[in-house]
Amino acid sequence: MDETLDEPPTSAVFLDNCHFSQVIFNNVEKFYVPGGDITCYYTLTQHITPRRKDWVGIFRVGWKTTREYYTFMWAPFPGDLSGDSIVQQQIQFRAYYLPKDDEYYQFCYVDEEGVVRGASVPFQFRAETEDDILVVTTQGEVEEIEQQNKDLLKENKELKESCRCLQKQNLGLQEELRLAQEKMKELEGEVCFLQTGNLELRRAQELQAGEMSSAQMNLASVRDQNLKLGKENQELQKGLESLRSSCEKLELEGNFLKEENKRLMEQNGCRERELQQFKEHNQEVSSEKEQLESRLKTTLDRMDQLQAQVLNQEKEMENLVRMDHDKTEQLEHLKEENRQLRITLTEQHQNHDLTKELEEKNYLFQILQRQKDEIDEKNLRLRQENDELLMRLSESPDYSARVAVPPAQVPTQSPESANLLFGNPYYRSPETSAVNMPSVKKCPLCHEVFSDDIGPRQYEDHVRSHILDCPFCDETFEDKQVYDDHMYCHSLE
């Protein structure tokens, strides 16, 4: 019957040791329609400290200990709980775990030690009928009901006298009286139910601080009970009439009349006690009503103070929201500055890589320059050697026979090709090789080699064609990939 596998904490504490005024159950209906979920509303007063093992159970009226619960739900722990605050709570019971009979039940709030801290008025699980109508009566109607109750008391006294007469006639039926006593034990359960109802009424009147609607509901319940008493008195009258008619047939139905008379006597005694209790209860209600009015004024003053506190808290919340908005804008500004710093660091890193690459190319250029200087020195030595060879040739006797032919037009034959008709086609004179040997010019970026015929301006234009200028800043790049990365950084700004 439980909704969870854990058993709630219970104890063998009886009703006299419970504190019913620490938890107040609100808006409890007289009956609930079977087959639907029900919501239990209750108020935690400042006299109770809720704990996580507290629970709310549904008990059959007449229970003795907290172990007799029908079903239960763990009470939700309040999120914001201060010492002097009153907390409104609610809990929902599923239709599957609710009772299916029409007995009277009530809600009970039990703490983790198994002690009952609050109980509701009784209610039933049955279908709605047209008779279940809440009627609010005035003080005049209550007085009229009290007058009717007095008249009923008089009628009950008359009935009691008639019952005594019948009792004198039934002195010989002791065995039937014993059976009636056994039935009286069965009626003790009903008496316990009425006592529990009266206890719940007293507790509800004590616990309804500032709630006039609950007081009206209690008055309505008193009126309903008075109406029930009137109906029961009418039934008693009918029963007495049936007894008067059955007295004529006493010889044939003596046993039945004796049992019925005993039952009527017991019910009349109970009704007299109940009417006396209701009179005392009405007097208590009138005194408690005045106390409730004073408490209502105190509660209204307290509500005004709470509303002022709520307004102050709302202003503080608006200030906090404004401060949060300002901090959010500052955070966005800091994020933007962080992004700019990252871009700057990226550019610095790229500039550092470009600087390193430029240093490497400068170093390569220096190496090529030294190689060029060495080649120029070799060319110079070769030219000097060619000049010496030309001087020697001019001094030789063969040179005078060919003096008319310019050296640049008549190829000089080597001694090995002197006997050939056309000479050695792969032999070049030292002068021709010295004059036609090109000077080495190599691009430091693409490593293209140029002859000495190219002018310095053309060579510079070729080297400058490899250099990429940034249209957004004054930086220059030689590597196309580095240039593309740099332009991508500008596109992010």
PDB file of N, CA and C in Angstrom, residues 217-254:
ATOM      1  N   MET A 217     -16.273  26.418   7.995  1.00  0.00           N
ATOM      2  CA  MET A 217     -16.403  25.000   7.669  1.00  0.00           C
ATOM      3  C   MET A 217     -16.707  24.187   8.920  1.00  0.00           C
ATOM      4  N   ASN A 218     -16.074  24.558  10.055  1.00  0.00           N
ATOM      5  CA  ASN A 218     -16.341  23.839  11.301  1.00  0.00           C
ATOM      6  C   ASN A 218     -17.792  24.068  11.748  1.00  0.00           C
ATOM      7  N   LEU A 219     -18.285  25.346  11.603  1.00  0.00           N
ATOM      8  CA  LEU A 219     -19.686  25.603  11.936  1.00  0.00           C
ATOM      9  C   LEU A 219     -20.627  24.801  11.039  1.00  0.00           C
ATOM     10  N   ALA A 220     -20.254  24.711   9.767  1.00  0.00           N
ATOM     11  CA  ALA A 220     -21.070  23.913   8.851  1.00  0.00           C
ATOM     12  C   ALA A 220     -21.072  22.448   9.261  1.00  0.00           C
ATOM     13  N   SER A 221     -19.898  21.949   9.708  1.00  0.00           N
ATOM     14  CA  SER A 221     -19.850  20.556  10.159  1.00  0.00           C
ATOM     15  C   SER A 221     -20.706  20.356  11.401  1.00  0.00           C
ATOM     16  N   VAL A 222     -20.687  21.365  12.319  1.00  0.00           N
ATOM     17  CA  VAL A 222     -21.561  21.271  13.502  1.00  0.00           C
ATOM     18  C   VAL A 222     -23.034  21.251  13.077  1.00  0.00           C
ATOM     19  N   ARG A 223     -23.356  22.141  12.116  1.00  0.00           N
ATOM     20  CA  ARG A 223     -24.740  22.155  11.629  1.00  0.00           C
ATOM     21  C   ARG A 223     -25.121  20.820  11.001  1.00  0.00           C
ATOM     22  N   ASP A 224     -24.197  20.242  10.225  1.00  0.00           N
ATOM     23  CA  ASP A 224     -24.479  18.936   9.612  1.00  0.00           C
ATOM     24  C   ASP A 224     -24.691  17.875  10.682  1.00  0.00           C
ATOM     25  N   GLN A 225     -23.870  17.930  11.720  1.00  0.00           N
ATOM     26  CA  GLN A 225     -24.038  16.949  12.788  1.00  0.00           C
ATOM     27  C   GLN A 225     -25.364  17.138  13.521  1.00  0.00           C
ATOM     28  N   ASN A 226     -25.743  18.428  13.721  1.00  0.00           N
ATOM     29  CA  ASN A 226     -27.046  18.672  14.340  1.00  0.00           C
ATOM     30  C   ASN A 226     -28.180  18.149  13.460  1.00  0.00           C
ATOM     31  N   LEU A 227     -28.033  18.375  12.135  1.00  0.00           N
ATOM     32  CA  LEU A 227     -29.042  17.833  11.230  1.00  0.00           C
ATOM     33  C   LEU A 227     -29.085  16.312  11.302  1.00  0.00           C
ATOM     34  N   LYS A 228     -27.904  15.724  11.395  1.00  0.00           N
ATOM     35  CA  LYS A 228     -27.866  14.262  11.527  1.00  0.00           C
ATOM     36  C   LYS A 228     -28.559  13.826  12.816  1.00  0.00           C
ATOM     37  N   LEU A 229     -28.316  14.598  13.898  1.00  0.00           N
ATOM     38  CA  LEU A 229     -28.979  14.253  15.165  1.00  0.00           C
ATOM     39  C   LEU A 229     -30.510  14.365  15.021  1.00  0.00           C
ATOM     40  N   GLY A 230     -30.943  15.435  14.292  1.00  0.00           N
ATOM     41  CA  GLY A 230     -32.379  15.571  14.081  1.00  0.00           C
ATOM     42  C   GLY A 230     -32.942  14.397  13.316  1.00  0.00           C
ATOM     43  N   LYS A 231     -32.184  13.967  12.278  1.00  0.00           N
ATOM     44  CA  LYS A 231     -32.643  12.804  11.510  1.00  0.00           C
ATOM     45  C   LYS A 231     -32.659  11.560  12.375  1.00  0.00           C
ATOM     46  N   GLU A 232     -31.608  11.430  13.194  1.00  0.00           N
ATOM     47  CA  GLU A 232     -31.564  10.246  14.072  1.00  0.00           C
ATOM     48  C   GLU A 232     -32.704  10.282  15.106  1.00  0.00           C
ATOM     49  N   ASN A 233     -33.016  11.499  15.598  1.00  0.00           N
ATOM     50  CA  ASN A 233     -34.151  11.596  16.529  1.00  0.00           C
ATOM     51  C   ASN A 233     -35.464  11.233  15.847  1.00  0.00           C
ATOM     52  N   GLN A 234     -35.575  11.673  14.588  1.00  0.00           N
ATOM     53  CA  GLN A 234     -36.771  11.275  13.852  1.00  0.00           C
ATOM     54  C   GLN A 234     -36.849   9.773  13.687  1.00  0.00           C
ATOM     55  N   GLU A 235     -35.647   9.208  13.399  1.00  0.00           N
ATOM     56  CA  GLU A 235     -35.618   7.744  13.298  1.00  0.00           C
ATOM     57  C   GLU A 235     -35.994   7.105  14.629  1.00  0.00           C
ATOM     58  N   LEU A 236     -35.528   7.726  15.746  1.00  0.00           N
ATOM     59  CA  LEU A 236     -35.891   7.188  17.059  1.00  0.00           C
ATOM     60  C   LEU A 236     -37.395   7.278  17.289  1.00  0.00           C
ATOM     61  N   GLN A 237     -37.966   8.422  16.857  1.00  0.00           N
ATOM     62  CA  GLN A 237     -39.408   8.552  17.002  1.00  0.00           C
ATOM     63  C   GLN A 237     -40.146   7.469  16.216  1.00  0.00           C
ATOM     64  N   LYS A 238     -39.655   7.281  14.985  1.00  0.00           N
ATOM     65  CA  LYS A 238     -40.274   6.221  14.189  1.00  0.00           C
ATOM     66  C   LYS A 238     -40.107   4.867  14.859  1.00  0.00           C
ATOM     67  N   GLY A 239     -38.886   4.694  15.443  1.00  0.00           N
ATOM     68  CA  GLY A 239     -38.666   3.421  16.129  1.00  0.00           C
ATOM     69  C   GLY A 239     -39.589   3.250  17.324  1.00  0.00           C
ATOM     70  N   LEU A 240     -39.827   4.371  18.065  1.00  0.00           N
ATOM     71  CA  LEU A 240     -40.724   4.279  19.208  1.00  0.00           C
ATOM     72  C   LEU A 240     -42.153   3.989  18.773  1.00  0.00           C
ATOM     73  N   GLU A 241     -42.543   4.636  17.651  1.00  0.00           N
ATOM     74  CA  GLU A 241     -43.875   4.345  17.136  1.00  0.00           C
ATOM     75  C   GLU A 241     -44.001   2.881  16.760  1.00  0.00           C
ATOM     76  N   SER A 242     -42.934   2.386  16.119  1.00  0.00           N
ATOM     77  CA  SER A 242     -42.969   0.954  15.786  1.00  0.00           C
ATOM     78  C   SER A 242     -43.014   0.098  17.040  1.00  0.00           C
ATOM     79  N   LEU A 243     -42.333   0.599  18.117  1.00  0.00           N
ATOM     80  CA  LEU A 243     -42.370  -0.145  19.384  1.00  0.00           C
ATOM     81  C   LEU A 243     -43.773  -0.131  19.985  1.00  0.00           C
ATOM     82  N   ARG A 244     -44.432   1.073  19.920  1.00  0.00           N
ATOM     83  CA  ARG A 244     -45.794   1.135  20.462  1.00  0.00           C
ATOM     84  C   ARG A 244     -46.729   0.175  19.725  1.00  0.00           C
ATOM     85  N   SER A 245     -46.574   0.155  18.367  1.00  0.00           N
ATOM     86  CA  SER A 245     -47.418  -0.771  17.605  1.00  0.00           C
ATOM     87  C   SER A 245     -47.044  -2.221  17.855  1.00  0.00           C
ATOM     88  N   SER A 246     -45.722  -2.429  18.105  1.00  0.00           N
ATOM     89  CA  SER A 246     -45.286  -3.820  18.331  1.00  0.00           C
ATOM     90  C   SER A 246     -45.605  -4.317  19.740  1.00  0.00           C
ATOM     91  N   CYS A 247     -45.900  -3.363  20.671  1.00  0.00           N
ATOM     92  CA  CYS A 247     -46.276  -3.799  22.025  1.00  0.00           C
ATOM     93  C   CYS A 247     -47.587  -4.598  22.013  1.00  0.00           C
ATOM     94  N   GLU A 248     -48.491  -4.253  21.084  1.00  0.00           N
ATOM     95  CA  GLU A 248     -49.747  -5.004  20.960  1.00  0.00           C
ATOM     96  C   GLU A 248     -49.488  -6.443  20.550  1.00  0.00           C
ATOM     97  N   LYS A 249     -48.357  -6.629  19.825  1.00  0.00           N
ATOM     98  CA  LYS A 249     -48.016  -7.980  19.382  1.00  0.00           C
ATOM     99  C   LYS A 249     -46.857  -8.513  20.212  1.00  0.00           C
ATOM    100  N   LEU A 250     -46.748  -8.110  21.478  1.00  0.00           N
ATOM    101  CA  LEU A 250     -45.614  -8.478  22.313  1.00  0.00           C
ATOM    102  C   LEU A 250     -45.541  -9.986  22.543  1.00  0.00           C
ATOM    103  N   GLU A 251     -46.684 -10.642  22.562  1.00  0.00           N
ATOM    104  CA  GLU A 251     -46.684 -12.069  22.799  1.00  0.00           C
ATOM    105  C   GLU A 251     -45.982 -12.816  21.671  1.00  0.00           C
ATOM    106  N   LEU A 252     -46.167 -12.323  20.420  1.00  0.00           N
ATOM    107  CA  LEU A 252     -45.545 -12.991  19.269  1.00  0.00           C
ATOM    108  C   LEU A 252     -44.116 -12.506  18.994  1.00  0.00           C
ATOM    109  N   GLU A 253     -43.798 -11.189  19.262  1.00  0.00           N
ATOM    110  CA  GLU A 253     -42.499 -10.637  18.879  1.00  0.00           C
ATOM    111  C   GLU A 253     -41.793 -10.047  20.104  1.00  0.00           C
ATOM    112  N   GLY A 254     -41.873 -10.669  21.210  1.00  0.00           N
ATOM    113  CA  GLY A 254     -41.286 -10.143  22.451  1.00  0.00           C
ATOM    114  C   GLY A 254     -39.772 -10.027  22.390  1.00  0.00           C
TER     115      GLY A 254
END
